[in-house]
Short mmCIF file of C-alpha atoms in Angstrom, two decimals:
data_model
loop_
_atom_site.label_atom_id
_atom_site.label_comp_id
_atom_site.label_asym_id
_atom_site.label_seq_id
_atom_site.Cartn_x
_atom_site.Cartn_y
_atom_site.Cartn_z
CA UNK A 817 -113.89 -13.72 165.56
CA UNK A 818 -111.31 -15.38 163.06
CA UNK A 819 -111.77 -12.74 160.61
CA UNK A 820 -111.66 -9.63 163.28
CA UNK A 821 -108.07 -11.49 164.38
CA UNK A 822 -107.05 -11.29 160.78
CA UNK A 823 -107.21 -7.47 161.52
CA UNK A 824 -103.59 -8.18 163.64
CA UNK A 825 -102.00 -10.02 161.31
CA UNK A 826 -98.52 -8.93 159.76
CA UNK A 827 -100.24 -9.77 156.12
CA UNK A 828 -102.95 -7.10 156.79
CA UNK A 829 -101.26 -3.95 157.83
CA UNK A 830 -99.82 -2.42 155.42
CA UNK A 831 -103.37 -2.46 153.57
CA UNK A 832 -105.09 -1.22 156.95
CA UNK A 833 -102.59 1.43 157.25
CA UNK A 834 -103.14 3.03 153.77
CA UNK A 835 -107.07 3.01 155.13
CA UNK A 836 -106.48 5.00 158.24
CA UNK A 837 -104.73 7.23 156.20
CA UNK A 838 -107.71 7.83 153.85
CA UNK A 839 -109.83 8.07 156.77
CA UNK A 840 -107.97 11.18 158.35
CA UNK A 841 -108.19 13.07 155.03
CA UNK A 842 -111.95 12.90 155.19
CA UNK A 843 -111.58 14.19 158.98
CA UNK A 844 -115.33 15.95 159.49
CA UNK A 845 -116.88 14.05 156.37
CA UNK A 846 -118.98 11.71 158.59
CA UNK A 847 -121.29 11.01 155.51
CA UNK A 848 -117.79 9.80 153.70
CA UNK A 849 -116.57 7.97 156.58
CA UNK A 850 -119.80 5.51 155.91
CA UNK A 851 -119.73 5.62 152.33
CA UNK A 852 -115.82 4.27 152.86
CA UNK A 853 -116.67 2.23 155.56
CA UNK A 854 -119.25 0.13 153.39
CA UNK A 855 -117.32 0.15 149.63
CA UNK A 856 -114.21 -1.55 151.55
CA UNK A 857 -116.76 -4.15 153.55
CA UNK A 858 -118.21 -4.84 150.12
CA UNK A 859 -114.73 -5.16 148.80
CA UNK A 860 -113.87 -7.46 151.61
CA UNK A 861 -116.56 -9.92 151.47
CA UNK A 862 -117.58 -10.14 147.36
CA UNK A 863 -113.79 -10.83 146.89
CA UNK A 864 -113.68 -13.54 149.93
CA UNK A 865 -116.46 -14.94 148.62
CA UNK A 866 -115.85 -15.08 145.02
CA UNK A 867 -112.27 -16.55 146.06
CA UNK A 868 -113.59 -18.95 148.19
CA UNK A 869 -116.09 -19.83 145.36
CA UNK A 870 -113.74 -20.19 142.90
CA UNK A 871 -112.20 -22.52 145.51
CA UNK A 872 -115.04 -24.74 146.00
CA UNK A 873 -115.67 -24.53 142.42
CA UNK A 874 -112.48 -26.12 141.00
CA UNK A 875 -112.47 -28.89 144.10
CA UNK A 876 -116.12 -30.06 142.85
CA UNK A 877 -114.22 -30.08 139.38
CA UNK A 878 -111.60 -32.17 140.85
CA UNK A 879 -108.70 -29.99 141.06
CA UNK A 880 -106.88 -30.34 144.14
CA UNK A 881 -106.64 -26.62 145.89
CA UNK A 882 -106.49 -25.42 149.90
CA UNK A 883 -106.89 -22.12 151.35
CA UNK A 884 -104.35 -20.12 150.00
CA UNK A 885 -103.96 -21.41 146.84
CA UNK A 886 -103.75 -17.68 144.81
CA UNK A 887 -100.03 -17.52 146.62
CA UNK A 888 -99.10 -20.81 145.18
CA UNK A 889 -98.63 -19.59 141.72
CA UNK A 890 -95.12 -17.49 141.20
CA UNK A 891 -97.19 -15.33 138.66
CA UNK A 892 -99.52 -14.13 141.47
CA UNK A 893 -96.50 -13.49 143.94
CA UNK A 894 -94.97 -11.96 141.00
CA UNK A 895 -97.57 -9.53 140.31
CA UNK A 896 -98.49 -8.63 144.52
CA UNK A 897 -94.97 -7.74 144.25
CA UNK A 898 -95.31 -5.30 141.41
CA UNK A 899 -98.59 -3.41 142.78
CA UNK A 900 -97.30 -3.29 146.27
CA UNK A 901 -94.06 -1.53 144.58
CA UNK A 902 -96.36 1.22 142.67
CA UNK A 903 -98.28 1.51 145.72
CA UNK A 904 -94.81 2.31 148.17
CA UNK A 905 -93.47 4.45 145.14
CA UNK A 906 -96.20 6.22 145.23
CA UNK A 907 -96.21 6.69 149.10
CA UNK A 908 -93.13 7.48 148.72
CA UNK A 909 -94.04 10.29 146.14
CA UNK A 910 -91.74 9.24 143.07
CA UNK A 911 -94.86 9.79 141.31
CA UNK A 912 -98.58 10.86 141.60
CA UNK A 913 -101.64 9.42 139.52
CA UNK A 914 -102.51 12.53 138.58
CA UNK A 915 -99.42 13.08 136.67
CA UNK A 916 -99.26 9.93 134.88
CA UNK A 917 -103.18 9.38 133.93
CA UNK A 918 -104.97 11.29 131.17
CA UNK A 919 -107.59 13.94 132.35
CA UNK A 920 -110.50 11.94 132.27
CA UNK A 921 -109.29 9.42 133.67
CA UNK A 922 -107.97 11.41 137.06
CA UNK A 923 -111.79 13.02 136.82
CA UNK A 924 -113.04 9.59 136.90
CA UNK A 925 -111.15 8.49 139.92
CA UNK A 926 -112.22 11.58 141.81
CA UNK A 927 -115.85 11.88 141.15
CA UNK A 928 -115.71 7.54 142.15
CA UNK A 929 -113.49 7.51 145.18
CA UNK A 930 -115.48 4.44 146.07
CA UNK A 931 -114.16 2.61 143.72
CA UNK A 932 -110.50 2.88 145.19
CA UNK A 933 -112.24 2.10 148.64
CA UNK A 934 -113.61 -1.13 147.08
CA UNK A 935 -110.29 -2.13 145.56
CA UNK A 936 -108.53 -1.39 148.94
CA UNK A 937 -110.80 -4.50 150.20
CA UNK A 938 -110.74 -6.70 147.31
CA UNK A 939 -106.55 -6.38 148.30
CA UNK A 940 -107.05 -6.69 151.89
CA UNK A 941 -108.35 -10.44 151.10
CA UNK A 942 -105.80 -11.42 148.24
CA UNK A 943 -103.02 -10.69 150.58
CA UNK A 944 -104.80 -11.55 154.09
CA UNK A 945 -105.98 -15.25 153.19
CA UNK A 946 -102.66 -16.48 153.63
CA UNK A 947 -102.99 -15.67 157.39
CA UNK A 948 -106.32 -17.20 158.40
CA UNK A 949 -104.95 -20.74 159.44
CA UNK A 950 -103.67 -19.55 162.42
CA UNK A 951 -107.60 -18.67 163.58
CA UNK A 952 -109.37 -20.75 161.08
CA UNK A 953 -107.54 -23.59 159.91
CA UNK A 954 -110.16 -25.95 161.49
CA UNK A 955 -113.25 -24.53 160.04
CA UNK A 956 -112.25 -23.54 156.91
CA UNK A 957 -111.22 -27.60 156.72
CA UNK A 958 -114.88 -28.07 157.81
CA UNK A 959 -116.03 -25.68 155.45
CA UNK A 960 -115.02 -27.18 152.20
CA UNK A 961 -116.79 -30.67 153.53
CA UNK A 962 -120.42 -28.59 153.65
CA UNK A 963 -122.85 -27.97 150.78
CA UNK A 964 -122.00 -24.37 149.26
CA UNK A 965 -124.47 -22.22 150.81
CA UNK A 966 -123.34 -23.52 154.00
CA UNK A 967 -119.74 -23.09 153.18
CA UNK A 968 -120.04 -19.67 151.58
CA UNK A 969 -121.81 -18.38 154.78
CA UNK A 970 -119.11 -19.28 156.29
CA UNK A 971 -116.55 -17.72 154.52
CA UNK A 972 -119.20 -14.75 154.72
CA UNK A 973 -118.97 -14.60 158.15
CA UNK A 974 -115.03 -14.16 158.00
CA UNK A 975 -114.93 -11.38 155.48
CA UNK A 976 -117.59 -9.31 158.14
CA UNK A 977 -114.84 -10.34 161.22
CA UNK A 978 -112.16 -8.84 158.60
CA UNK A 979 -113.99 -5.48 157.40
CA UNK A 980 -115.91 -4.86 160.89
CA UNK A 981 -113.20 -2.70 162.45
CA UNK A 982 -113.52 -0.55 159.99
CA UNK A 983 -117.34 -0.52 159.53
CA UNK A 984 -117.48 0.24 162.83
CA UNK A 985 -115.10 3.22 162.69
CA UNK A 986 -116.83 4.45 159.87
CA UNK A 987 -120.39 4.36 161.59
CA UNK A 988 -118.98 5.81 165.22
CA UNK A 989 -117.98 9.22 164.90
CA UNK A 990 -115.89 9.29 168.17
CA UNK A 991 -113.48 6.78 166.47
CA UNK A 992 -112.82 9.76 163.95
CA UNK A 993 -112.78 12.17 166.57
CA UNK A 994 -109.32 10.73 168.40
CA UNK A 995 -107.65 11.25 164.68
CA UNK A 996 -105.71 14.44 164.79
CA UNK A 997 -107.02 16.89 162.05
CA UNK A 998 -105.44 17.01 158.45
CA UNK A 999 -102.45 18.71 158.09
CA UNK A 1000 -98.80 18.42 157.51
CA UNK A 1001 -98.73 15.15 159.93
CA UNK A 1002 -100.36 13.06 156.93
CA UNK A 1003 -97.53 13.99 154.70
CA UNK A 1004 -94.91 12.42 157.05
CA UNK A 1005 -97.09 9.41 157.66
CA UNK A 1006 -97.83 8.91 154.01
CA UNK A 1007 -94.23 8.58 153.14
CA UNK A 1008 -93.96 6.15 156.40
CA UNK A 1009 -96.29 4.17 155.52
CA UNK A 1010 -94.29 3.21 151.83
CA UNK A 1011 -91.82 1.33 154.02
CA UNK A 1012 -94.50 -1.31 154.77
CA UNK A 1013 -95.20 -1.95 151.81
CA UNK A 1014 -91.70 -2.58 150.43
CA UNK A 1015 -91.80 -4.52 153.04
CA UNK A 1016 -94.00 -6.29 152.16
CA UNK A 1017 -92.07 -6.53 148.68
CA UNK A 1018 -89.08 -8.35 150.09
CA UNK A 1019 -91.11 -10.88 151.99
CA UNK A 1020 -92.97 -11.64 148.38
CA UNK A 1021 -89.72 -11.88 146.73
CA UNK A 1022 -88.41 -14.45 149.40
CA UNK A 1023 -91.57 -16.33 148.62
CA UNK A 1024 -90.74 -16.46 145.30
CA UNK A 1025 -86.92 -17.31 146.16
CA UNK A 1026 -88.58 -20.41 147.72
CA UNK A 1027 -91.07 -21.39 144.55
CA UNK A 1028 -88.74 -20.73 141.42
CA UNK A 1029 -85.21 -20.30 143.11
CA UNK A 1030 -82.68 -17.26 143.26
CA UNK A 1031 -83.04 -16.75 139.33
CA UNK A 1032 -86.58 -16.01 140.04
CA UNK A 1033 -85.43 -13.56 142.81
CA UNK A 1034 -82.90 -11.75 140.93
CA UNK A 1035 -85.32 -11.68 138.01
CA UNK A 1036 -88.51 -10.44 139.68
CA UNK A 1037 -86.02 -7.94 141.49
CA UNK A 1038 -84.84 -6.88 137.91
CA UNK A 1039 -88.34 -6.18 136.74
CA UNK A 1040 -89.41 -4.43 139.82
CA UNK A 1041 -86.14 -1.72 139.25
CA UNK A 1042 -87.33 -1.30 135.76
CA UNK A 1043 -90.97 -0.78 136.37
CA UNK A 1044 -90.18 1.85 138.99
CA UNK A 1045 -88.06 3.74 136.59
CA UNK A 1046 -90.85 3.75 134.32
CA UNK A 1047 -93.31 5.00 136.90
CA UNK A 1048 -90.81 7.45 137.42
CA UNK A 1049 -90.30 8.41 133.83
CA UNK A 1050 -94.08 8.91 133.42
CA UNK A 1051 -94.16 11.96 135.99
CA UNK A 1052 -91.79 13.41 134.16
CA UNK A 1053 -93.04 16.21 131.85
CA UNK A 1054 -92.32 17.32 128.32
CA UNK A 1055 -89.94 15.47 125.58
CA UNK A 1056 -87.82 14.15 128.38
CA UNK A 1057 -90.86 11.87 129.74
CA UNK A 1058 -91.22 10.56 126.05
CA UNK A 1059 -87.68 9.80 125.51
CA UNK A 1060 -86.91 8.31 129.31
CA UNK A 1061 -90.01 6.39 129.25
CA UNK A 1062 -89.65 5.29 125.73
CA UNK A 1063 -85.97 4.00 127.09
CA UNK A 1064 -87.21 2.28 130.27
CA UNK A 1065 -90.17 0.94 128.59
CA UNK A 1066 -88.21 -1.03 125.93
CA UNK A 1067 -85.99 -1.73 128.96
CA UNK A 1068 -88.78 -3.31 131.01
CA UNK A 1069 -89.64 -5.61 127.86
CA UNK A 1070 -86.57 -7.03 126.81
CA UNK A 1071 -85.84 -7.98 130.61
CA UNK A 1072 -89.82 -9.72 130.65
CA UNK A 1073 -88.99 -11.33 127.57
CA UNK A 1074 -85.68 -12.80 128.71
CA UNK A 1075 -85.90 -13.29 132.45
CA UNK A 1076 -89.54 -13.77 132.53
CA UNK A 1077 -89.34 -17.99 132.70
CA UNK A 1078 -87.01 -17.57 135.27
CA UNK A 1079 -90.15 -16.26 137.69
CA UNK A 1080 -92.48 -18.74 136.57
CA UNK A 1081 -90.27 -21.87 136.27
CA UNK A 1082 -90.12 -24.38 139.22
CA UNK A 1083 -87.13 -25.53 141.05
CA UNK A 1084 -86.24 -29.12 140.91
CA UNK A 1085 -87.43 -31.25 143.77
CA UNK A 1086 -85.02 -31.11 147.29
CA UNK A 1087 -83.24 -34.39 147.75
CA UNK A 1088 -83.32 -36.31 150.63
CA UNK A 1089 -81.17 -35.95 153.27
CA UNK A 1090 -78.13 -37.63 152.88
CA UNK A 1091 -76.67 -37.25 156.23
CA UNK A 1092 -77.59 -37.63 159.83
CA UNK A 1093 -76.97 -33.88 160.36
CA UNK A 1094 -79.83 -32.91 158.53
CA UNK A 1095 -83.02 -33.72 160.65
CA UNK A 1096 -85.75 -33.22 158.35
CA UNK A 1097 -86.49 -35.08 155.41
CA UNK A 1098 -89.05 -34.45 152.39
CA UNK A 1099 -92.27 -35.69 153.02
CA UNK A 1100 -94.56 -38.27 151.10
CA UNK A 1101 -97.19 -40.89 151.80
CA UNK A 1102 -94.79 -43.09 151.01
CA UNK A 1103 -92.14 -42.29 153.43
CA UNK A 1104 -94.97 -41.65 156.37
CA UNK A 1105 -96.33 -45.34 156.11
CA UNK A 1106 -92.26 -47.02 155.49
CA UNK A 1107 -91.24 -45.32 158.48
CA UNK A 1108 -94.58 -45.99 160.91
CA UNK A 1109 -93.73 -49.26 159.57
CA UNK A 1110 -90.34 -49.67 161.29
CA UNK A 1111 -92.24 -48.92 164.25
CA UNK A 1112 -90.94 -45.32 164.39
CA UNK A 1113 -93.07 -42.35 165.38
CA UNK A 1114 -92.98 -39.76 162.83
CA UNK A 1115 -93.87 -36.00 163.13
CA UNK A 1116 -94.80 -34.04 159.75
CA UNK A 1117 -94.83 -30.12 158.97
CA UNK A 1118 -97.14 -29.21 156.50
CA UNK A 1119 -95.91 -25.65 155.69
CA UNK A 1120 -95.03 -22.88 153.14
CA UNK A 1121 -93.01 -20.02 152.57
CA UNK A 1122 -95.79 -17.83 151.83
CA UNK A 1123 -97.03 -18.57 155.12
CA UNK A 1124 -96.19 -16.26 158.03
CA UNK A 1125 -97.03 -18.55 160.83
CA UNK A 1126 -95.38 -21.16 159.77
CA UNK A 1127 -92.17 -19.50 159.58
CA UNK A 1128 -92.17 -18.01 163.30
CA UNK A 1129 -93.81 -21.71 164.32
CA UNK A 1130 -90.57 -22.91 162.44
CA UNK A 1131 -87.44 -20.25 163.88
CA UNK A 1132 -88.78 -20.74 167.42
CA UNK A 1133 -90.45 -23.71 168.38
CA UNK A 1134 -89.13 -26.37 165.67
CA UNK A 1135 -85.85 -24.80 165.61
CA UNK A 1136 -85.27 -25.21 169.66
CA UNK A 1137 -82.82 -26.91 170.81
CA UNK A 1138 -85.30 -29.03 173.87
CA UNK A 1139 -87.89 -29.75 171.33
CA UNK A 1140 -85.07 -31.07 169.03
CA UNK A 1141 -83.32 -32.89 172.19
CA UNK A 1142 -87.03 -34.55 172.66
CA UNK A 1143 -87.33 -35.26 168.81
CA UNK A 1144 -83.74 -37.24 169.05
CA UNK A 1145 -84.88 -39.00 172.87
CA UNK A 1146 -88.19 -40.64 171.02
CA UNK A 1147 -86.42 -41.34 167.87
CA UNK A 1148 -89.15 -39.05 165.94
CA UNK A 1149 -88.69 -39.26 162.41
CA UNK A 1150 -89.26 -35.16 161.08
CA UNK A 1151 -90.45 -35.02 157.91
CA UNK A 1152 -91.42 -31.39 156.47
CA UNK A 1153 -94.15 -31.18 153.47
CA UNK A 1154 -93.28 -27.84 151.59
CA UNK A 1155 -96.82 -26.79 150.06
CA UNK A 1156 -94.96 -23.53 148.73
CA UNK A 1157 -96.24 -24.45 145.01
CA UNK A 1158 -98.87 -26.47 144.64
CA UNK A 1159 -99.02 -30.35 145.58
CA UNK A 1160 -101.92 -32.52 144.99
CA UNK A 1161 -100.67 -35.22 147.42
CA UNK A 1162 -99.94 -32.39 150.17
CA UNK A 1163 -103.81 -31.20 149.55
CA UNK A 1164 -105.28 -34.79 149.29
CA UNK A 1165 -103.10 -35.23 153.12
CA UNK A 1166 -104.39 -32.20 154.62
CA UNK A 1167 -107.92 -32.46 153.54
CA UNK A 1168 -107.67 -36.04 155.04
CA UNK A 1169 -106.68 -34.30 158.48
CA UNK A 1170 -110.11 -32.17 157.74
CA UNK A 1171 -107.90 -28.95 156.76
CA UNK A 1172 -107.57 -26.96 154.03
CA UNK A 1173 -104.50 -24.68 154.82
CA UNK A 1174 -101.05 -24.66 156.48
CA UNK A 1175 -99.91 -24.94 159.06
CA UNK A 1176 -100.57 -28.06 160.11
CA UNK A 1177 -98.47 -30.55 162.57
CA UNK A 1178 -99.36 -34.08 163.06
CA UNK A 1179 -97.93 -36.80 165.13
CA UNK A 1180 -98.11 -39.79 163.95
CA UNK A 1181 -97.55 -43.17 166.48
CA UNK A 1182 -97.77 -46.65 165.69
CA UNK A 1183 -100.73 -48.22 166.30
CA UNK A 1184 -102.64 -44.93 167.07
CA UNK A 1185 -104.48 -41.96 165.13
CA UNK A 1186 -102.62 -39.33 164.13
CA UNK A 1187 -102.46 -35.98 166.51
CA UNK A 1188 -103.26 -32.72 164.88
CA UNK A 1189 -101.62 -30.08 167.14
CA UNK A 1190 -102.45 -26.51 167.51
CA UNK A 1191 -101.23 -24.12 164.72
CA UNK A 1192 -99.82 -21.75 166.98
CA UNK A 1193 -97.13 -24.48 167.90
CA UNK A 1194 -96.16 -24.20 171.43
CA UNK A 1195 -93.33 -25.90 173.13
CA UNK A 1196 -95.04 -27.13 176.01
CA UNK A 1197 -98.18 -28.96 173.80
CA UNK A 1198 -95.47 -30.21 171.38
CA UNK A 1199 -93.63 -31.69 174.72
CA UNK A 1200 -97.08 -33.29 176.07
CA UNK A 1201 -97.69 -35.08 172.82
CA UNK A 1202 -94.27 -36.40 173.02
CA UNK A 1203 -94.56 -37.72 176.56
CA UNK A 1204 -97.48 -40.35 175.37
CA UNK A 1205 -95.29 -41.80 173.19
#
């Protein structure tokens, strides 16, 4: 059920709405529909699986990782960004495969139009993972405590909730029956659907704002104007695609070469807050078991910018003015645990709470356990906890 949720999530659509595309131009092709259908389940659950084994894998090694961890490296962001720019481009129609690829290579992907199928699901998880906490923050914290078998079945069982949609549409022809037939209509919605995805873009670059700073930003954003020149360049035809791609190429490398570190470089640590004004302070182990000392109850966000949830969890329900007004009338120390990059205390905490991905909120009262509320924060839970104090 987790996984078929996943299917609403903001991280999801844009891949889902390339796939209904695809599935309108095979309007009739019922035999296609189920060939599709079962290349992008495979996609979806050997690439869930081999992340969540790779996962597993490195924990038993004793690396300290979560659910998630693919988006904690500004490399990764970096490079989402990139393919989700060729894919809008070429929504977009700047440029078309066919035009850029040699011959055989074009044949190739139309005799195997599986393959691309298969790849659409492989993405579907590398971008989607980020969003299961919401649904299965719990159990994928219980899932990294079982043997493997156990645990990969589990993760299993989420890739089938994510793909099944799909399957099923594949497998029922009255689901392609309420698709209008091909025609001009999927030119339109094929150059809709590229604003999605450069959508998807600027939330990526934000991330990255958040893991390497504004130099990062700029930078990636300077690299992703090059590469789609480039792209652009390579439809061309005749010497002017040599010389303008030769140009842009060169381009493109001298801006890697110098603006590159800025991407993958970290930003130094936030200071505490110096003033009363600022409510939330950096969180540590440190500064949870000082304050609980002083007899103060003490509420922690584990979060991250890559994380969708936790960013409408923070703009509405952290960020209102009666939850604050409650914070102030216990004297609730807030302290916020950015898991943006990657944190081997943060992990070591949350896999103590029995999770393995943000977000996470936890109430923490002197002289009792800690309380690990609901992901979807809501005011009136939040308000509840804070009565008992």
């Amino acid at each position: 059920l987790g996984g078929l949720l996943l299917n609403l999530m903001p991280c999801v659509f844009p891949v889902l709405a390339i796939k209904v595309l695809g599935f309108a131009r095979q309007s009739g092709d019922h035999g296609g529909h189920r060939r599709a259908a079962l290349a992008y389940t495979a996609g979806v659950m050997l690439s869930l699986l081999v992340l969540a084994g790779a996962m597993l894998a490195l924990r038993a090694a004793g690396a300290q990782l979560g659910w998630g961890f693919q988006l904690q490296s500004p490399a990764v962001v970096a490079g989402l960004a990139a393919l989700f720019t060729l894919i809008g481009l070429n929504l977009a129609g700047v440029f078309e495969f066919g035009r850029m690829a040699p011959a055989s290579v074009c044949g190739m992907q139309s005799r195997r139009p599986l393959v691309n199928d298969f790849l659409s699901g492989v993405l579907a998880v590398v971008i989607a993972s980020p969003c299961t906490a919401p649904f299965m923050g719990a159990s994928l914290g219980f899932a990294i405590t079982l043997p493997a078998p156990q645990a990969m079945l589990l993760f299993a069982a989420l890739g089938f909730g994510l793909a099944l949609p799909y399957l099923l549409a594949g497998f029922i022809p009255a689901v392609a029956r309420l698709l209008p037939r091909p025609g001009p209509w999927m030119r339109t919605l094929q150059r809709l659907l590229a604003f999605p995805m450069f959508g998807t873009v600027a939330w990526l670059v934000w991330v990255l704002g958040q893991q390497s700073g504004i130099d990062g930003a700029g930078a990636l954003l300077a690299l992703l104007v090059s590469l789609a020149g480039l792209v652009w360049a390579l439809s061309l035809r005749g010497r002017a695609r040599l010389v303008i791609a030769s140009v842009f190429l060169v381009f493109t490398l001298v801006l890697a070469g110098g603006l590159g570190p800025n991407i993958v470089q970290g930003t130094p640590a936030v200071a505490a807050a110096s003033n009363a004004q600022d409510r939330w302070q950096p969180w540590s182990s440190q500064r949870v078991a000082e304050l609980k000392a002083e007899g103060r109850p003490v509420f922690v966000d584990f979060t991250a910018a890559w994380c969708v949830t936790c960013q409408y969890n923070k703009k509405t329900t952290l960020a209102d003015a009666e939850v604050l007004a409650q914070f102030q009338a216990k004297n609730v120390a807030l302290l916020r645990a950015d898991w943006t990059r990657r944190d081997q205390a943060i992990t070591a905490a949350l896999t103590a709470l029995g999770r393995s991905g943000v977000p996470v909120y936890v109430l923490h009262a002197p002289g009792k356990p800690p309380v690990v509320l609901s992901e979807i924060l809501r005011k009136d839970e939040l308000g509840a906890a804070l009565s008992g104090l």
